XYZ file of C-alpha atoms in Angstrom:
737
model
C 144.645 129.134 124.036
C 142.368 129.711 127.021
C 139.132 128.324 128.436
C 136.146 130.330 127.282
C 133.884 132.589 129.258
C 130.681 130.731 130.204
C 128.586 133.513 128.650
C 130.581 134.751 125.627
C 129.839 138.140 124.147
C 127.504 137.992 121.173
C 125.099 135.483 122.691
C 121.505 136.566 122.941
C 120.502 137.597 126.432
C 117.117 135.976 125.943
C 117.772 132.321 126.768
C 114.256 131.306 125.738
C 114.565 132.349 122.114
C 114.214 130.100 119.112
C 115.947 130.438 115.765
C 114.021 131.211 112.585
C 115.376 129.793 109.347
C 114.412 130.272 105.727
C 113.851 127.987 102.832
C 117.550 127.911 101.996
C 118.285 125.838 105.107
C 118.909 122.137 104.565
C 118.511 119.380 107.171
C 119.472 115.738 106.965
C 116.730 115.124 109.531
C 114.185 117.784 108.609
C 110.867 117.646 110.453
C 108.973 116.432 107.431
C 111.509 113.853 106.307
C 111.004 110.825 108.532
C 113.534 108.014 108.186
C 112.604 105.076 106.030
C 113.091 102.646 108.919
C 114.093 102.512 112.539
C 117.582 101.491 111.496
C 118.258 104.695 109.547
C 121.355 106.575 110.539
C 120.695 109.409 112.970
C 123.050 112.218 113.796
C 123.964 111.726 117.453
C 123.958 114.686 119.824
C 127.210 116.508 119.569
C 128.217 114.771 116.329
C 129.564 116.416 113.200
C 127.067 117.405 110.498
C 126.101 114.623 108.139
C 127.025 114.904 104.462
C 124.742 117.351 102.727
C 123.950 119.384 105.802
C 124.613 123.101 105.961
C 126.178 124.754 108.966
C 124.630 128.077 109.843
C 127.538 129.126 112.025
C 129.312 132.259 110.976
C 132.700 133.826 111.723
C 133.143 135.131 115.200
C 130.269 133.191 116.610
C 130.267 131.947 120.166
C 131.118 128.333 121.036
C 128.365 125.796 121.315
C 128.225 124.565 124.908
C 128.666 120.882 124.169
C 129.691 120.069 120.644
C 132.113 122.914 120.204
C 130.602 123.956 116.869
C 130.233 127.679 116.596
C 126.908 129.266 117.313
C 125.620 132.706 118.078
C 123.627 135.607 116.690
C 124.780 136.553 113.214
C 124.347 140.121 112.045
C 121.355 140.722 109.845
C 119.221 137.879 111.154
C 115.573 138.477 111.780
C 114.159 138.778 115.289
C 113.419 135.393 116.776
C 110.262 134.401 118.640
C 110.328 133.194 122.217
C 110.118 129.495 122.969
C 106.475 129.480 123.988
C 105.258 131.056 120.753
C 107.617 128.975 118.620
C 106.337 125.722 120.026
C 102.706 126.789 120.331
C 102.364 128.300 116.850
C 100.447 125.218 115.868
C 98.466 123.878 118.808
C 98.357 120.435 117.238
C 102.148 120.271 116.819
C 103.371 121.982 119.972
C 104.092 120.326 123.296
C 100.641 121.078 124.667
C 99.317 122.820 127.732
C 100.179 119.931 130.054
C 103.875 120.054 129.136
C 104.033 123.824 129.427
C 102.354 123.576 132.834
C 105.044 121.104 133.897
C 107.671 123.567 132.702
C 106.003 126.387 134.608
C 105.902 124.352 137.814
C 109.648 123.771 137.545
C 110.273 127.478 138.086
C 113.879 128.516 137.602
C 114.818 124.866 137.059
C 112.557 124.845 134.023
C 115.565 125.550 131.823
C 116.278 121.800 131.564
C 112.698 121.032 130.477
C 112.642 123.913 128.008
C 115.889 122.671 126.462
C 114.401 119.183 126.207
C 111.295 120.533 124.432
C 113.487 122.558 122.091
C 115.505 119.468 121.267
C 112.363 117.434 120.641
C 111.066 120.062 118.212
C 114.270 120.746 116.311
C 113.714 118.042 113.699
C 116.057 115.364 114.998
C 114.965 111.896 116.049
C 115.820 111.031 119.644
C 116.194 107.972 121.796
C 115.562 108.317 125.498
C 119.256 107.806 126.300
C 120.353 110.461 123.789
C 117.849 113.016 125.053
C 118.923 112.405 128.653
C 122.591 112.868 127.757
C 121.980 115.896 125.518
C 120.062 117.786 128.174
C 122.003 116.456 131.205
C 118.653 115.775 132.835
C 117.781 112.694 134.840
C 115.916 109.907 133.102
C 113.079 110.214 135.605
C 112.522 113.892 134.759
C 112.684 113.274 130.998
C 110.229 110.388 131.303
C 107.866 112.676 133.207
C 108.071 115.247 130.412
C 107.555 112.622 127.698
C 104.386 111.411 129.394
C 102.945 114.912 129.053
C 103.704 115.109 125.305
C 103.288 111.437 124.422
C 100.154 111.948 122.336
C 101.879 114.588 120.226
C 105.109 112.720 119.473
C 106.040 111.311 116.097
C 107.605 107.880 116.542
C 109.896 105.674 114.496
C 110.788 102.539 116.369
C 112.439 103.553 119.632
C 112.959 107.116 118.397
C 110.657 110.072 118.691
C 110.319 113.821 118.122
C 107.801 116.635 118.192
C 106.658 117.796 114.762
C 107.898 121.303 114.032
C 105.166 123.922 113.933
C 104.947 126.062 110.743
C 104.651 129.778 111.375
C 103.035 132.059 108.789
C 105.344 134.631 107.292
C 104.608 137.393 104.764
C 107.175 138.554 102.262
C 110.469 136.951 101.331
C 112.108 134.369 103.548
C 114.449 135.746 106.198
C 118.072 134.687 106.473
C 118.789 131.650 108.604
C 119.669 132.206 112.232
C 122.457 130.001 113.552
C 121.372 126.942 115.508
C 122.118 126.652 119.204
C 121.759 122.902 119.569
C 124.440 120.296 118.985
C 124.425 118.091 115.934
C 122.883 118.773 112.534
C 120.128 121.338 112.181
C 118.393 123.202 109.393
C 114.942 123.755 107.889
C 112.890 122.701 104.983
C 110.083 124.637 103.296
C 108.951 126.743 100.352
C 109.389 130.423 99.648
C 107.096 132.552 101.776
C 106.959 129.960 104.569
C 109.521 129.258 107.258
C 109.673 126.592 109.885
C 110.662 127.729 113.331
C 113.648 125.785 114.604
C 113.928 126.554 118.306
C 117.367 126.061 119.771
C 118.405 125.224 123.338
C 120.830 127.598 124.990
C 123.146 126.711 127.869
C 126.284 128.348 129.283
C 129.291 127.745 127.090
C 131.625 124.860 127.771
C 135.033 126.301 128.777
C 136.888 124.465 126.006
C 134.194 123.799 123.396
C 135.605 126.517 121.163
C 138.765 124.409 120.816
C 137.049 121.170 119.796
C 136.698 121.887 116.057
C 140.465 121.629 115.761
C 140.541 118.194 117.396
C 137.936 116.218 115.490
C 140.421 113.468 114.638
C 141.321 113.034 118.314
C 137.646 112.826 119.296
C 137.089 110.181 116.610
C 140.113 108.204 117.799
C 138.966 108.323 121.416
C 135.468 107.206 120.405
C 137.095 104.225 118.707
C 139.346 103.408 121.655
C 136.452 103.665 124.120
C 134.277 101.416 121.944
C 137.009 98.743 121.841
C 137.888 98.963 125.543
C 136.811 96.210 127.966
C 133.191 96.511 129.001
C 132.592 98.252 132.295
C 131.880 96.334 135.474
C 128.781 97.537 137.253
C 130.182 96.392 140.595
C 132.950 98.965 140.118
C 130.477 101.680 139.048
C 131.949 101.749 135.553
C 130.165 103.946 133.002
C 132.103 105.016 129.935
C 132.489 108.709 129.190
C 132.108 109.879 125.616
C 135.182 110.435 123.480
C 134.331 114.115 123.322
C 134.303 114.297 127.119
C 137.783 112.863 127.618
C 139.180 115.141 124.907
C 137.577 118.134 126.634
C 139.163 117.017 129.906
C 142.528 116.932 128.172
C 141.896 120.343 126.608
C 140.981 121.849 129.967
C 144.173 120.481 131.512
C 146.172 121.834 128.582
C 144.612 125.309 128.653
C 144.493 125.836 132.403
C 147.899 124.364 133.316
C 151.400 124.197 131.815
C 151.853 120.552 130.903
C 155.383 120.491 129.483
C 157.307 118.288 131.871
C 154.245 117.880 134.112
C 153.022 114.618 135.620
C 149.382 113.533 135.648
C 148.043 110.815 137.945
C 144.778 109.172 136.861
C 143.207 107.732 140.005
C 141.180 105.105 138.184
C 140.803 105.475 134.418
C 138.074 103.393 132.872
C 137.362 106.473 130.705
C 140.859 106.483 129.095
C 141.559 110.119 130.008
C 145.205 109.088 130.242
C 145.382 108.260 126.537
C 143.508 111.397 125.472
C 145.829 113.645 127.496
C 149.004 111.947 126.278
C 147.814 112.117 122.668
C 146.944 115.808 122.948
C 150.099 116.781 124.816
C 153.011 114.324 124.471
C 155.048 116.430 126.889
C 153.112 115.166 129.915
C 153.939 111.954 131.821
C 150.918 109.930 132.908
C 150.444 107.221 135.534
C 147.230 105.219 135.800
C 146.297 103.467 139.050
C 143.338 101.105 138.717
C 141.959 97.889 140.189
C 140.675 96.515 136.876
C 143.397 94.352 135.320
C 141.631 94.440 131.937
C 141.693 98.210 131.773
C 145.357 98.335 132.787
C 146.295 95.833 130.087
C 144.265 97.714 127.458
C 145.742 101.107 128.335
C 149.271 99.681 128.352
C 148.737 98.014 124.984
C 147.383 101.194 123.383
C 150.123 103.321 124.952
C 152.766 100.981 123.518
C 151.082 101.014 120.115
C 150.772 104.801 120.044
C 154.163 105.413 121.703
C 152.721 107.342 124.635
C 154.351 108.062 128.003
C 151.660 106.280 130.013
C 152.517 103.751 132.736
C 150.031 101.520 134.515
C 149.877 100.442 138.164
C 147.559 98.004 139.929
C 145.878 99.418 143.005
C 142.912 98.779 145.232
C 142.649 102.282 146.630
C 140.993 100.975 149.775
C 144.332 99.323 150.532
C 146.655 102.061 149.351
C 148.097 104.081 146.518
C 150.882 102.371 144.530
C 154.281 103.087 146.045
C 155.625 104.588 142.819
C 152.669 107.007 142.649
C 153.171 108.532 146.098
C 154.167 112.217 145.862
C 154.755 111.738 142.128
C 152.261 113.955 140.303
C 151.637 117.643 139.684
C 148.016 117.036 138.713
C 145.550 114.276 139.501
C 142.213 113.454 137.926
C 139.578 111.004 139.102
C 136.066 109.881 138.196
C 135.278 107.815 141.310
C 132.256 105.903 142.591
C 129.589 108.530 143.258
C 129.173 107.873 146.970
C 130.575 110.099 149.730
C 132.811 107.175 150.728
C 134.054 106.620 147.186
C 134.583 110.269 146.283
C 136.423 111.144 149.489
C 138.657 108.055 149.306
C 139.652 108.555 145.671
C 140.288 112.266 146.200
C 142.336 111.546 149.342
C 144.464 109.078 147.358
C 144.826 111.686 144.622
C 146.129 114.116 147.234
C 148.648 111.499 148.390
C 149.874 111.309 144.815
C 150.714 115.017 144.504
C 154.361 116.014 144.743
C 153.605 119.729 144.412
C 151.815 120.534 147.646
C 151.682 124.261 146.966
C 150.413 124.357 143.385
C 149.078 120.848 142.725
C 145.476 120.382 141.608
C 142.924 117.588 141.668
C 140.217 117.354 138.996
C 137.114 115.449 140.072
C 134.162 114.282 137.993
C 131.053 113.941 140.135
C 127.380 114.081 139.305
C 124.024 113.744 141.016
C 120.466 113.947 139.784
C 118.884 117.377 139.828
C 116.180 115.704 141.944
C 118.522 114.668 144.787
C 120.533 117.661 146.015
C 120.933 115.991 149.424
C 123.219 113.361 147.876
C 125.413 116.042 146.338
C 125.510 117.810 149.693
C 126.909 114.690 151.383
C 129.675 114.444 148.795
C 130.532 118.124 149.078
C 130.645 117.782 152.849
C 133.093 114.911 152.412
C 135.231 117.100 150.154
C 135.038 119.909 152.679
C 136.315 117.470 155.279
C 139.481 117.128 153.188
C 140.065 120.890 153.445
C 140.098 121.426 149.699
C 139.431 124.702 147.894
C 136.919 124.417 145.046
C 138.516 126.694 142.465
C 135.911 125.884 139.825
C 132.897 123.674 139.206
C 131.896 123.243 135.564
C 128.278 122.010 135.477
C 127.484 118.991 133.282
C 131.007 119.016 131.834
C 131.215 115.212 131.583
C 128.807 113.156 129.454
C 128.441 109.378 129.657
C 127.158 106.444 127.661
C 124.868 105.462 130.510
C 124.236 106.732 134.057
C 120.820 108.013 133.006
C 119.692 108.342 136.611
C 121.958 111.393 136.880
C 121.269 112.671 133.380
C 124.289 110.863 131.859
C 126.290 113.860 133.030
C 128.596 114.977 135.828
C 130.167 118.216 136.923
C 133.915 118.757 136.818
C 135.514 120.112 139.990
C 138.927 121.773 140.084
C 140.202 121.321 143.648
C 143.260 122.841 145.258
C 144.707 121.296 148.430
C 145.647 123.397 151.438
C 148.164 122.732 154.175
C 145.325 121.134 156.150
C 144.517 118.678 153.361
C 147.309 116.204 154.087
C 146.417 115.327 157.691
C 142.751 115.188 156.685
C 143.575 112.839 153.777
C 145.649 110.637 156.083
C 142.743 110.398 158.514
C 140.350 109.608 155.668
C 142.362 106.691 154.286
C 142.942 105.422 157.812
C 139.184 104.972 158.154
C 138.706 103.413 154.722
C 135.912 100.866 154.408
C 135.340 98.152 151.843
C 131.906 99.286 150.664
C 132.341 102.426 148.547
C 130.292 101.683 145.424
C 126.692 102.395 144.475
C 125.879 98.932 143.131
C 126.703 95.292 143.736
C 127.971 93.437 146.806
C 130.480 96.197 147.591
C 127.886 98.975 147.622
C 127.353 101.151 150.648
C 123.990 99.429 151.153
C 125.459 95.920 151.181
C 125.416 93.992 154.415
C 127.398 90.857 153.608
C 129.712 89.602 156.370
C 133.472 89.674 156.193
C 135.020 86.209 156.423
C 136.674 86.763 159.780
C 133.609 88.248 161.479
C 130.825 86.185 159.932
C 129.278 84.097 162.630
C 131.541 85.564 165.282
C 130.261 86.863 168.573
C 132.872 89.596 168.576
C 133.581 92.186 165.947
C 137.224 92.366 164.890
C 139.328 95.461 165.287
C 138.596 98.218 162.779
C 141.258 98.289 160.102
C 141.657 100.163 156.896
C 140.445 98.055 154.026
C 138.885 95.476 156.306
C 135.264 96.409 155.771
C 134.873 97.831 159.272
C 135.073 101.357 160.535
C 138.031 102.671 162.459
C 136.055 102.597 165.684
C 135.861 98.829 165.677
C 132.168 98.718 164.816
C 130.864 97.137 161.687
C 131.328 99.264 158.556
C 128.838 99.870 155.820
C 129.941 96.856 153.857
C 129.941 94.232 156.600
C 127.791 92.659 159.273
C 129.827 91.624 162.243
C 127.575 89.890 164.733
C 126.204 86.378 164.957
C 127.085 83.029 166.451
C 130.387 81.292 166.935
C 132.055 79.057 164.380
C 133.196 81.482 161.670
C 135.159 80.262 158.633
C 138.084 82.353 159.771
C 138.076 80.661 163.129
C 138.014 77.232 161.481
C 140.847 78.068 159.067
C 143.314 78.765 161.846
C 142.307 76.043 164.276
C 144.912 73.563 165.481
C 142.716 70.499 165.870
C 142.897 68.910 162.440
C 146.359 69.465 160.934
C 148.134 71.396 163.656
C 148.528 74.619 161.685
C 149.013 77.537 164.062
C 149.829 80.925 162.532
C 152.480 83.203 163.946
C 150.790 86.344 162.595
C 147.155 87.183 161.823
C 146.718 89.553 158.887
C 143.459 91.401 158.289
C 140.349 91.728 160.428
C 140.039 88.825 162.876
C 137.736 88.408 165.891
C 139.495 89.474 169.046
C 138.982 86.122 170.717
C 140.753 84.174 167.974
C 144.337 83.538 169.151
C 144.289 86.809 171.114
C 147.984 86.688 172.017
C 149.203 86.575 168.427
C 150.578 89.660 166.669
C 148.238 91.191 164.101
C 148.799 93.286 161.026
C 146.513 95.357 158.843
C 146.097 94.502 155.188
C 147.263 97.997 154.290
C 150.420 97.639 156.408
C 151.108 94.168 155.021
C 151.102 95.533 151.476
C 152.948 98.739 152.305
C 156.138 97.281 153.809
C 157.766 93.953 154.758
C 156.769 92.536 158.110
C 159.358 93.200 160.804
C 159.908 89.542 161.752
C 160.208 86.442 159.599
C 157.161 84.238 160.350
C 156.945 80.795 158.812
C 153.141 80.495 159.064
C 150.675 83.306 158.409
C 146.880 83.483 158.325
C 145.176 86.150 156.200
C 141.524 87.190 156.255
C 140.297 88.757 153.011
C 136.862 90.405 153.305
C 134.290 90.476 150.549
C 135.193 93.000 147.901
C 138.961 92.750 148.279
C 139.502 89.418 146.505
C 141.428 91.135 143.705
C 144.188 91.859 146.214
C 144.786 88.157 146.948
C 147.812 87.665 144.626
C 149.502 90.745 146.058
C 148.761 89.743 149.653
C 150.422 86.388 149.024
C 153.409 87.916 147.242
C 153.835 90.302 150.166
C 154.084 87.262 152.467
C 157.494 85.639 152.898
C 156.259 82.691 154.963
C 156.558 78.990 154.179
C 152.817 78.457 154.431
C 149.852 80.803 154.276
C 146.224 80.059 155.089
C 143.760 82.499 153.526
C 140.107 82.834 154.479
C 137.793 84.366 151.887
C 134.170 85.483 152.112
C 133.207 82.901 149.483
C 134.824 80.021 147.660
C 137.357 81.268 145.101
C 136.184 80.823 141.529
C 139.631 80.987 139.968
C 142.915 80.500 141.755
C 145.645 82.961 140.668
C 147.977 80.069 139.875
C 149.227 81.659 136.664
C 150.601 84.592 138.664
C 151.808 82.683 141.708
C 153.088 79.324 140.400
C 156.766 80.420 140.560
C 156.314 81.021 144.296
C 153.412 78.972 145.681
C 151.592 75.674 145.369
C 147.906 76.488 145.880
C 145.001 74.343 147.043
C 141.477 75.475 147.843
C 138.789 73.935 150.001
C 135.532 75.773 150.567
C 136.282 79.379 151.451
C 139.825 78.540 152.514
C 143.014 78.706 150.472
C 146.302 77.047 151.354
C 149.514 78.381 149.833
C 152.760 76.442 150.354
C 155.966 78.073 149.251
C 157.823 76.273 146.484
C 161.559 75.539 146.814
C 163.912 78.148 145.443
C 165.102 76.945 142.005
C 168.697 75.764 141.830
C 171.011 77.808 139.652
C 172.615 76.207 136.610
C 176.010 77.060 138.056
C 175.364 74.416 140.665
C 174.620 76.826 143.464
C 171.739 75.404 145.476
C 168.606 77.404 145.900
C 167.898 75.803 149.256
C 170.834 77.163 151.217
C 168.593 78.920 153.679
C 170.502 82.168 153.213
C 167.683 84.683 153.148
C 169.965 87.561 152.265
C 171.244 85.798 149.156
C 168.132 83.903 148.123
C 165.844 86.880 148.626
C 163.355 84.638 150.414
C 162.613 83.270 153.836
C 164.926 81.020 155.790
C 164.938 77.337 154.841
C 162.846 78.032 151.763
C 164.187 74.856 150.235
C 162.653 72.797 153.010
C 159.166 73.600 151.818
C 157.669 70.594 150.114
C 159.145 68.198 152.653
C 156.990 66.928 155.467
C 158.683 69.020 158.181
C 156.156 67.693 160.641
C 152.460 67.089 160.703
C 151.911 70.217 162.748
C 153.538 72.573 160.264
C 152.860 72.382 156.552
C 151.822 68.768 156.272
C 152.982 66.423 153.557
C 152.680 68.385 150.334
C 153.463 65.213 148.426
C 150.220 63.639 149.573
C 147.986 63.313 146.477
C 144.914 63.687 148.638
C 146.105 67.125 149.725
C 147.893 68.472 146.699
C 146.711 66.814 143.517
C 146.150 70.177 141.864
C 149.439 71.675 142.991
C 151.359 68.570 141.938
C 150.020 69.014 138.431
C 151.005 72.672 138.530
C 154.520 71.795 139.642
C 154.892 69.057 137.019
C 153.800 71.325 134.179
C 155.669 74.427 135.328
C 157.329 76.427 132.593
C 160.905 75.291 132.170
C 161.829 78.956 131.967
C 160.979 79.240 135.656
C 163.837 76.878 136.500
C 167.609 77.265 136.430
C 169.175 80.728 136.317
C 166.033 82.341 134.916
C 163.888 80.738 137.596
C 166.340 81.772 140.293
C 166.316 85.410 139.160
C 162.516 85.358 138.882
C 162.193 84.093 142.450
C 164.644 86.703 143.700
C 162.376 89.335 142.184
C 159.093 87.867 143.428
C 160.438 87.140 146.903
C 161.403 90.798 147.233
C 157.966 92.046 146.285
C 158.183 95.271 148.306
C 161.458 96.339 146.706
C 161.952 98.032 143.367
C 161.736 95.367 140.722
C 164.468 96.805 138.486
C 166.975 97.003 141.345
C 166.435 93.412 142.488
C 166.566 92.207 138.897
C 169.769 94.121 138.202
C 171.614 92.666 141.213
C 170.450 89.117 140.492
C 171.452 89.457 136.848
C 174.937 90.603 137.796
C 175.284 87.622 140.137
C 174.284 85.126 137.447
C 176.048 86.526 134.386
C 179.165 87.891 136.023
C 180.035 90.002 132.950
C 177.951 93.091 133.685
C 178.510 96.283 135.586
C 175.589 97.842 137.435
C 175.106 100.342 134.647
C 175.122 97.623 131.997
C 172.755 95.415 133.961
C 170.406 98.353 134.470
C 170.442 99.016 130.721
C 169.749 95.358 129.937
C 166.703 95.361 132.232
C 165.435 98.601 130.681
C 165.862 97.147 127.194
C 163.910 93.921 127.807
C 161.320 95.414 130.191
C 160.976 99.200 129.891
C 157.880 98.957 132.101
C 159.976 97.705 135.044
C 161.405 101.076 136.062
C 160.331 102.508 139.428
C 157.764 99.809 140.110
C 157.415 97.153 142.794
C 156.081 93.663 142.176
C 153.013 94.462 144.298
C 151.853 97.267 142.002
C 152.740 95.573 138.746
C 149.604 94.801 136.669
C 148.840 91.135 136.105
C 149.698 91.244 132.420
C 153.191 92.489 133.280
C 153.606 89.793 135.937
C 152.790 87.248 133.259
C 155.368 88.803 130.929
C 158.043 88.788 133.613
C 159.361 85.191 133.172
C 159.989 85.675 129.447
C 161.615 89.056 130.051
C 163.924 87.510 132.662
C 164.980 84.842 130.173
C 165.668 87.526 127.571
C 167.827 89.446 130.021
C 170.147 86.436 130.354
C 170.992 86.558 126.655
C 170.740 90.291 126.001
C 174.142 91.671 124.900
C 176.139 93.590 127.472
C 176.538 96.349 124.894
C 173.045 97.411 125.844
C 174.762 99.401 128.558
C 178.111 101.156 128.448
C 180.753 100.283 131.046
C 180.618 102.271 134.237
């Protein structure tokens, strides 16, 4: 099983030909059979033939470039006319001189327009979105073509087509020539008359010849994609078609040996992970994504279908999940289509490869045929990563949207070199917040980061901070203005005496200049060297999703967080076992809750950080140490919300279960399963390490090789119940040893 040649033998060399079919051809959407209403079912581009249709494909025919149905020149077929004569046979039904002039002006790029005209005249009814996706041509270009043929179009609601032109024919009808377009095709007529059915021709898809054997998988992926959470435009989400993700999986399976291989999906709104695991169960798959909804959906479907797919939360501007570093043999990504987004996602994909000699990165990227300069910028960014482009498959990916780029994207096969790794390290070091094409995190956005807004001095450039590595304002921030920034106010000492011991994130240089500072990326990557009791964190616009992880990575008694805007929803459901949260304006105050006491009578407030897995004197939090530290958390004026949270806390978060849960959450940088195992042994006293490890694996198979900081939110929410189950799970789950 191999990818096909882009120009298989047997295809006609004349790429402007049109098929001629006889009266025996049958079409569900014949040119003279308009639908009864606009709601009639229409065969979508690339879909299987409708009931009653006749396929003209014969044995040994070449693969259709998109749908995978066979097509080609069958022996014995009559000569076929060229496109111009086929469409102009009836001047009243053809595209007209204006359209053909537009095609002529396009020169060698006229192939796209010719294919669009062929599609319009092949008898099917089209919507604008379907025609854009079928021809992989930008919406703007298709709209320009439609304006030239508007007076000649047949319309039915939002759908349209060109009427097929009858061509006179003497003698008996000739045999049907196989169609070259996707979907259902055929002809209708009487003996002695044939209707010309021109067919678009494009280079063959490398795996289209394999698709007929995977119709059930395509149908399943269409269903899964339809039921998946809706895309977020601020994350540049556009769903790929089910056929596209299956073709991605087929290309991986035919080009590489997947038995025992590992695939890293660097973002996976398209569900390529599920398609690959369904096609080839022998491959292990890890998905790293920022969208909690997508991670939960993929995990749920993987559990239901018994697939080896694990999910990890990641904001790639802040880092690749620890368990994904140097893990994969192959990586695939469909990133934001900006130079910043493409280069960052590909650099993270490179970080995820364990095979530095033979690893590959597959990249989906597309640009409009009208804007080659944008594609050049992206390719220059890829060149800066010192990657070899082994292959580029044009228009390989098709989307349910993204009409500005023709609802299509190329597929790149990239191979790293020895120079890729230092280049990737430099790229992620200079990461900026604004990497998307739309929304407040787009490369055109100019919103200020919380720590620099209104500041006279731009903060130091840090990865993930929204500024460039040179210390100047990055594409997603505006760093100049007047004094009195929210960040400055949140760490002042005038009102409640709070003075941080560490500043985390991007702060103006003149704010507490003598204090140690840490990058957001460093804060998430490893525990801070010292043990500060008070920490201030600045979270720039666009990185709010990282807030729960930033707080879990902090082992301080009190944390003050400054955001770019007031938080809409506090992550109390995730953080209630660890923090009491209060919000005021753009500021957030997090006070560490006491360590739960064990049922054995062992106090959780011993102050032994090594045993409790938390900071010193954790049990003192909640007492009014002094007005200059945390303040009186019992004051209803300060903590009405957090008092309610504490009063209604799940009883399962107390006692032995609560103690184990806090041990796990307080050691957020460590491997979850290891911390859990040791705490479980300490509480139960009847387990060996091997048995405890087996108990954890039985109640939470998703806990292996993951840290708390990369655990998706839905797994964090499942953690308390799983901890309770581990207390009662039989020791027989693991054999002695």
